[in-house]
Amino acid sequence: MSRIAMKVNGADITKDVADPTLLSEFLREHLGLTGTHVGCDTTQCGCCVVHLDGVSVKSCTVLVGQAAGHAVTTIEGLAEGGQLHPVQKAFRECHGLQCGFCTPGMIMAATELIATYPGTLNEHVVREEMEGNLCRCTGYHNIVRAILTAAEEMLGPDRVVQPASDHAKTEG
Amino acid sequence: MLASLWNLVDHNTKDQFAPLQERIKLSLPPQKFKSVGKPVRRNEDERLITGRGRFTDDFSLPGQVFAVMVRSPHPHATIKGIDVSAALEMDGVLGVYTGADLAADGLGQIAHNPVPSTKYDVKLTGRGGTPVYIGEHYLLPMDRVRHVGEAVAMVVAETRQQAQAGAEAVMVDYDPLPWVADTTAATAPDAPRLWDALPDNVLVDSIFGDVKNTDTAFAGAAHVVSMRTHLGRVTGVPLEPRAALGDYDAKTGRYTLYAGSGGAVRQKHEMSSVLGVTPDKMRVISFDVGGNFGTRNRAFIEFGLVVWAAKKLGRPVKFRADRSESFLTDYQGRDLVTEVSLAIDANGKFLALRAHNLSNVGARCVSLSPLSKGSGLITGSYDIPYATLHSRAVYSNTMSTQAYRSSGRPEVTFAIERLIDKAARELGYDRIALRRRNLVKPSQMPYTNAVGSKYDSGEYEKNMDRLLEIGDFAGAKKRKEEAKARGKLLGIGFANYVESSIGTPKERADLIVRPGGVEVVIGTQPAGQGHETSFAQVTADLLGIAFEKVKITLGDTDVVSAGGGTHSGRSMRHASAVISLAVTDMIAKGKAIMAASLNIDPASVEFDDGCFRSTASNRTIDWFDLARLAIALSPDHADGVKVRRDNEMHTPVFPNGSCMCEIEIDPQTGGLELLRYATVDDVGRCINPMIVHGQTHGGIAQGVGQALWEGCVIDPESGQPLAAAFTDYGMPRFDNMPSFVTEIAEVISPTNPLGVKAGGEGGTTPAPAVIMSAIEDALLDYGPPDVSMPATPLKIWTAIHKGKSA
C-alpha cells in the first residue's frame, strides 16, 4: 500500500492504493472514471489512452505510482466549461465512432497527435501515427476524417490536407 | 427427387409480398419523409465521446467480488479429478466451484437453439432426416474438456488478483485424449470422437435441390469448372472484452445480470432456464455493447456462473475476460469448406451448380447459422437453373463457431465468385462479361433461385456497371502498366454478391406519447449500429414530429418485455415494420382520445402531417397536445398514451451489390498494399446514409481482415491455439487499410413497409472474394497462384517464386 497523490482532470487526488495497481485500474475502480476502457492486457489496443502531463500513455501499462505527482487527463476531463473539445465534436460530426468502446482512447491519442505534430497533417500521417489504436467497427475511414476535421479547426487549413471526397453520393 | 429448401406456406403464391404491403400502410408517403434518408448525427454519441458510456465492466456494485476461470490447457481430455483445497487456502479466496457444485444445485444446460427456424431458413437435419444432436453445454463440464480454454472451475475472491492467484492453485487431473481440430480431418470415420451419442463427428448431413436435373445438366455441359475453398476460422474481436456482473436480491429472489450481448431478452430466458427459475426472476441489463458482430449473440457460461455465485456468496460477482481469454473462448466464426462445380454451356451460360459445404461447429453446436445462411445462396447473383447442395456440419476440438458478421454468406460468395473467375480464365472469357451474361435480371424479380430462395428485388447489372464507373475499372489497365514500370504487380479484384437477411421473426415495440416527447421501447440490441438514431428517424417521420422529440429505449429487460435482439441485419427492417404498425395503432387511438376529449364524433377526426383535426371542431392538435388531453381524460394515460404492438415477419430480404479493389504487390517481398476499394450496396431504403456508409466501412475491414491477416490458427502438433493476443492475431489497422469509396443503391424491397433490406453485412460479404481475386489478377504472370487465406506476404512471395521456377 502506498499513498498516491496526483492531479486528475484538474483536481487533486490522494488515495491509499496497493502498489501493483495499474493507472487504468486506479482511474476506473478507485476514481470511478470508467470512460477509460481496457480492451487488452498487452498494450496493443489503445482503448486506455490517457494523457500524463499532456503526453499519450496507455494507462494499462502504467503503474499508479509512476503517475504519482503528475497530472492525468482522461476523456472525462477533455471537454472544458461544458464545451466539447474539437476532437470530440469531430468524432460525432464525421461518424468516427460506432460502438464507442475504442473512442475514448482514440480521442485522447488524436488530441495529443494534433497538439504535438510539427508538420502538415494528412491521411497518411494520421494512419501512421495512430497505428497503436485499434477499432473493430469503423474500418478507420471516418476516424481519419474526424481527426483531420478537428485538426483543421485547431491548426487552421494550412497545416492540414483533407482526403479526397469518398462517398460518390448520398452523403448529404 | 426434388427436395425444396423451404417449408413455407406461401412459397408458391404469385406474389407473396402483397398481403404484407396491404396489411401495413404507412402513415405518410415516403416522399414526405423529413428525417428518413438524412445523415442525422447520432443520439448515442454524446455519452460515448465524453466517457459516459455504460458498458458492462463500467458497472460496479457495493461489496462486489471477482471471478476468474480455471481453463483447460488440453484440446481433449478426461477430467479425472479437481483438487480445490490449496486454492481455498489462498488469501481472499471465497469459493472455488466445479461442475459438481453446479450439478448439486440442479443447474441446467444452456439451451442453445442452433437450427435456424423461420419459415424461410433451410431445414438442416442429421443423417436421414434425424434431429441434429447438439452436444451438452453445462456451465462447467464434469466428464471431459473438448477444447483448449474450456472452463473447468471458477474461483471467486475479494480482488481480481487474488482470484487469479487462486485459479493458479486449482489442481486439475486431466487424462489427455486424442483430438482433432481440422475441419475435413474431423469427418474421417476414425477421427477422435467428441460425443459418444454420435457414431462419428458429423452432426448435420442434408441434401437440397434438384439432384436429377443437376446431374443431367452436368452430363450435357460443354464445360465443368470445379474448385475447393476454405474460409478459415476467425473470431469477432469486439474491443470490449466480454464481461458479466451478477447480483442476487435475497428479499425478492431476483437475479440481475449485467452483460453486453446481442439481445438482453434472449439472455434473460436462457439464463433463467439454466438456473431453473421463472424468467421474471431474472433481469438482464445490456446497455452499451462494445462490438458484437454476431459472436456475442449466444450465452457465455460466465453469465450463468456470476449470477449463481452471487446467490451462493451473498455478494455481487464480477467477471471480465482478458484478451487472451477472448481469443480462446469468445464464440468464433466461419470455418466452412466448400467443394463447388459449375456446369457451363458452349456460349458461357451457367447451367447448374453442385456444392458440398462442410461447417466446423467446434466442440458444441451453438449455432448452425454459418451453414444454413449460405445454403440458400449458393447460386449467388446468377441465374443458374439447377443446383444441388450437400450440407454437412462436424464437431472438432475447437471453440464453438457461431454467426460472425454476414454469417455463411462470405463463404458461398467466395465459392461462386472465385469459381467464375476461374471459369473465365480457363475458358477464355472476360470475367465481367461472363458475369454479365448470367446475372439475374430485374425483370426476373422476385426471382426464386435453384435452392428455393426468393430474391425480393434488385438491379444487379446496374450495380455492377455503376461500380466499374466509380472504381475506374476502365483506367485499371493503364495503372497496371504504370505499376509494372515501377517493378510492382497491380491486381484488380471484382465480385458481385447477394445475401439474405432473415433473423428472429418476432419483434415488439411499445410506443408512448407524453406531453414532452415520444418514447419507443424495443427489443433489438445495437452494438454500434445507431438504433437510438435511425429508429428515432423512422418514428419521427411516421408520427410527423421532430426527430429530437423521440427517445429509443433498449437493453433492460425490466423495461423491454420482448424482442429478438440484433443479428442477420434484421433490426432496421423489423423495427421499422413494428414501429409502422404501432404508429398506425397510435393514430387510431389518438383519434378516439381527441373525440372523447372534445366530445365529438370519432369519425370526424382526421390525422395528417403530425396533427389531428376534426370537421366538428376548429381545434387542431399535435401529438403533445393529445397527450395532455389524454392525461386530463383518464388516469390510464397518466404516464402517457401507450400502444404495444407485436409483429411477426418471416419473409427474408436480399441485400446485394458489387465490389472491387485494387492492390499492389512488391514481388521482392510479397508485401501487399491495398490501394483502392469501392462498393455499391443495395440496402433497400436507407434510413441514415451516414450510418449505413459506416457499417459498410467496418464490414469491409472485417472481410479484408479475413483475407489478409486474421486467423484462429491451431498448432497441428499440439492442438494449441496460436493466436491469443493482438500480437498473434492480425487485425485491420489504421495503416493497413485504405479509404473507401462506398455508394448506396436503394432498390426498395417490397417485403416490408419502408422497403428496408439491410446495411450491416454487405461490406463483409464480397470482401474475401474480392481480395483474393485481386491477388490472383496481380500474379497471373506467374500462373494461377495457389494462395490460401490469410494471404500473408510469405504465401504471396512463395507463390511468386513457385511461378518463376515453373
mmCIF file with all atom_site columns, N, CA and C in Angstrom, chain B residues 767-788:
data_model
loop_
_atom_site.group_PDB
_atom_site.id
_atom_site.type_symbol
_atom_site.label_atom_id
_atom_site.label_alt_id
_atom_site.label_comp_id
_atom_site.label_asym_id
_atom_site.label_entity_id
_atom_site.label_seq_id
_atom_site.pdbx_PDB_ins_code
_atom_site.Cartn_x
_atom_site.Cartn_y
_atom_site.Cartn_z
_atom_site.occupancy
_atom_site.B_iso_or_equiv
_atom_site.pdbx_formal_charge
_atom_site.auth_seq_id
_atom_site.auth_comp_id
_atom_site.auth_asym_id
_atom_site.auth_atom_id
_atom_site.pdbx_PDB_model_num
ATOM 1  N N  . ALA B 1 767 ? -15.971 -9.303  -49.545 1.00 0.00 ? 767 ALA B N  1
ATOM 2  C CA . ALA B 1 767 ? -14.599 -8.829  -49.338 1.00 0.00 ? 767 ALA B CA 1
ATOM 3  C C  . ALA B 1 767 ? -13.530 -9.916  -49.477 1.00 0.00 ? 767 ALA B C  1
ATOM 4  N N  . PRO B 1 768 ? -13.685 -11.091 -48.859 1.00 0.00 ? 768 PRO B N  1
ATOM 5  C CA . PRO B 1 768 ? -12.634 -12.099 -49.059 1.00 0.00 ? 768 PRO B CA 1
ATOM 6  C C  . PRO B 1 768 ? -12.486 -12.477 -50.536 1.00 0.00 ? 768 PRO B C  1
ATOM 7  N N  . ALA B 1 769 ? -13.624 -12.587 -51.243 1.00 0.00 ? 769 ALA B N  1
ATOM 8  C CA . ALA B 1 769 ? -13.552 -12.945 -52.669 1.00 0.00 ? 769 ALA B CA 1
ATOM 9  C C  . ALA B 1 769 ? -12.839 -11.866 -53.466 1.00 0.00 ? 769 ALA B C  1
ATOM 10 N N  . VAL B 1 770 ? -13.134 -10.620 -53.178 1.00 0.00 ? 770 VAL B N  1
ATOM 11 C CA . VAL B 1 770 ? -12.590 -9.534  -53.994 1.00 0.00 ? 770 VAL B CA 1
ATOM 12 C C  . VAL B 1 770 ? -11.087 -9.382  -53.753 1.00 0.00 ? 770 VAL B C  1
ATOM 13 N N  . ILE B 1 771 ? -10.653 -9.612  -52.533 1.00 0.00 ? 771 ILE B N  1
ATOM 14 C CA . ILE B 1 771 ? -9.221  -9.509  -52.240 1.00 0.00 ? 771 ILE B CA 1
ATOM 15 C C  . ILE B 1 771 ? -8.455  -10.644 -52.930 1.00 0.00 ? 771 ILE B C  1
ATOM 16 N N  . MET B 1 772 ? -8.981  -11.859 -52.822 1.00 0.00 ? 772 MET B N  1
ATOM 17 C CA . MET B 1 772 ? -8.264  -12.986 -53.424 1.00 0.00 ? 772 MET B CA 1
ATOM 18 C C  . MET B 1 772 ? -8.314  -12.907 -54.956 1.00 0.00 ? 772 MET B C  1
ATOM 19 N N  . SER B 1 773 ? -9.395  -12.315 -55.461 1.00 0.00 ? 773 SER B N  1
ATOM 20 C CA . SER B 1 773 ? -9.484  -12.084 -56.904 1.00 0.00 ? 773 SER B CA 1
ATOM 21 C C  . SER B 1 773 ? -8.399  -11.111 -57.348 1.00 0.00 ? 773 SER B C  1
ATOM 22 N N  . ALA B 1 774 ? -8.133  -10.100 -56.544 1.00 0.00 ? 774 ALA B N  1
ATOM 23 C CA . ALA B 1 774 ? -7.106  -9.107  -56.879 1.00 0.00 ? 774 ALA B CA 1
ATOM 24 C C  . ALA B 1 774 ? -5.713  -9.728  -56.823 1.00 0.00 ? 774 ALA B C  1
ATOM 25 N N  . ILE B 1 775 ? -5.480  -10.559 -55.815 1.00 0.00 ? 775 ILE B N  1
ATOM 26 C CA . ILE B 1 775 ? -4.170  -11.205 -55.699 1.00 0.00 ? 775 ILE B CA 1
ATOM 27 C C  . ILE B 1 775 ? -3.924  -12.101 -56.915 1.00 0.00 ? 775 ILE B C  1
ATOM 28 N N  . GLU B 1 776 ? -4.962  -12.843 -57.306 1.00 0.00 ? 776 GLU B N  1
ATOM 29 C CA . GLU B 1 776 ? -4.830  -13.703 -58.476 1.00 0.00 ? 776 GLU B CA 1
ATOM 30 C C  . GLU B 1 776 ? -4.529  -12.878 -59.726 1.00 0.00 ? 776 GLU B C  1
ATOM 31 N N  . ASP B 1 777 ? -5.239  -11.764 -59.862 1.00 0.00 ? 777 ASP B N  1
ATOM 32 C CA . ASP B 1 777 ? -5.041  -10.908 -61.036 1.00 0.00 ? 777 ASP B CA 1
ATOM 33 C C  . ASP B 1 777 ? -3.623  -10.348 -61.075 1.00 0.00 ? 777 ASP B C  1
ATOM 34 N N  . ALA B 1 778 ? -3.112  -10.002 -59.898 1.00 0.00 ? 778 ALA B N  1
ATOM 35 C CA . ALA B 1 778 ? -1.754  -9.432  -59.842 1.00 0.00 ? 778 ALA B CA 1
ATOM 36 C C  . ALA B 1 778 ? -0.699  -10.469 -60.201 1.00 0.00 ? 778 ALA B C  1
ATOM 37 N N  . LEU B 1 779 ? -0.971  -11.723 -59.864 1.00 0.00 ? 779 LEU B N  1
ATOM 38 C CA . LEU B 1 779 ? 0.054   -12.764 -60.005 1.00 0.00 ? 779 LEU B CA 1
ATOM 39 C C  . LEU B 1 779 ? -0.137  -13.629 -61.254 1.00 0.00 ? 779 LEU B C  1
ATOM 40 N N  . LEU B 1 780 ? -1.030  -13.209 -62.168 1.00 0.00 ? 780 LEU B N  1
ATOM 41 C CA . LEU B 1 780 ? -1.349  -14.064 -63.323 1.00 0.00 ? 780 LEU B CA 1
ATOM 42 C C  . LEU B 1 780 ? -0.114  -14.444 -64.140 1.00 0.00 ? 780 LEU B C  1
ATOM 43 N N  . ASP B 1 781 ? 0.866   -13.525 -64.202 1.00 0.00 ? 781 ASP B N  1
ATOM 44 C CA . ASP B 1 781 ? 2.067   -13.829 -64.978 1.00 0.00 ? 781 ASP B CA 1
ATOM 45 C C  . ASP B 1 781 ? 2.844   -15.019 -64.410 1.00 0.00 ? 781 ASP B C  1
ATOM 46 N N  . TYR B 1 782 ? 2.583   -15.322 -63.161 1.00 0.00 ? 782 TYR B N  1
ATOM 47 C CA . TYR B 1 782 ? 3.286   -16.448 -62.520 1.00 0.00 ? 782 TYR B CA 1
ATOM 48 C C  . TYR B 1 782 ? 2.424   -17.705 -62.511 1.00 0.00 ? 782 TYR B C  1
ATOM 49 N N  . GLY B 1 783 ? 1.373   -17.703 -63.324 1.00 0.00 ? 783 GLY B N  1
ATOM 50 C CA . GLY B 1 783 ? 0.452   -18.836 -63.331 1.00 0.00 ? 783 GLY B CA 1
ATOM 51 C C  . GLY B 1 783 ? -0.583  -18.615 -62.258 1.00 0.00 ? 783 GLY B C  1
ATOM 52 N N  . PRO B 1 784 ? -1.744  -19.271 -62.371 1.00 0.00 ? 784 PRO B N  1
ATOM 53 C CA . PRO B 1 784 ? -2.783  -19.081 -61.358 1.00 0.00 ? 784 PRO B CA 1
ATOM 54 C C  . PRO B 1 784 ? -2.222  -19.451 -59.979 1.00 0.00 ? 784 PRO B C  1
ATOM 55 N N  . PRO B 1 785 ? -2.155  -18.498 -59.068 1.00 0.00 ? 785 PRO B N  1
ATOM 56 C CA . PRO B 1 785 ? -1.495  -18.777 -57.802 1.00 0.00 ? 785 PRO B CA 1
ATOM 57 C C  . PRO B 1 785 ? -2.371  -19.623 -56.877 1.00 0.00 ? 785 PRO B C  1
ATOM 58 N N  . ASP B 1 786 ? -1.720  -20.387 -56.068 1.00 0.00 ? 786 ASP B N  1
ATOM 59 C CA . ASP B 1 786 ? -2.425  -21.184 -55.070 1.00 0.00 ? 786 ASP B CA 1
ATOM 60 C C  . ASP B 1 786 ? -2.104  -20.570 -53.708 1.00 0.00 ? 786 ASP B C  1
ATOM 61 N N  . VAL B 1 787 ? -2.844  -19.527 -53.372 1.00 0.00 ? 787 VAL B N  1
ATOM 62 C CA . VAL B 1 787 ? -2.585  -18.811 -52.123 1.00 0.00 ? 787 VAL B CA 1
ATOM 63 C C  . VAL B 1 787 ? -3.810  -18.961 -51.225 1.00 0.00 ? 787 VAL B C  1
ATOM 64 N N  . SER B 1 788 ? -3.607  -19.477 -50.028 1.00 0.00 ? 788 SER B N  1
ATOM 65 C CA . SER B 1 788 ? -4.725  -19.634 -49.101 1.00 0.00 ? 788 SER B CA 1
ATOM 66 C C  . SER B 1 788 ? -4.821  -18.398 -48.211 1.00 0.00 ? 788 SER B C  1
#
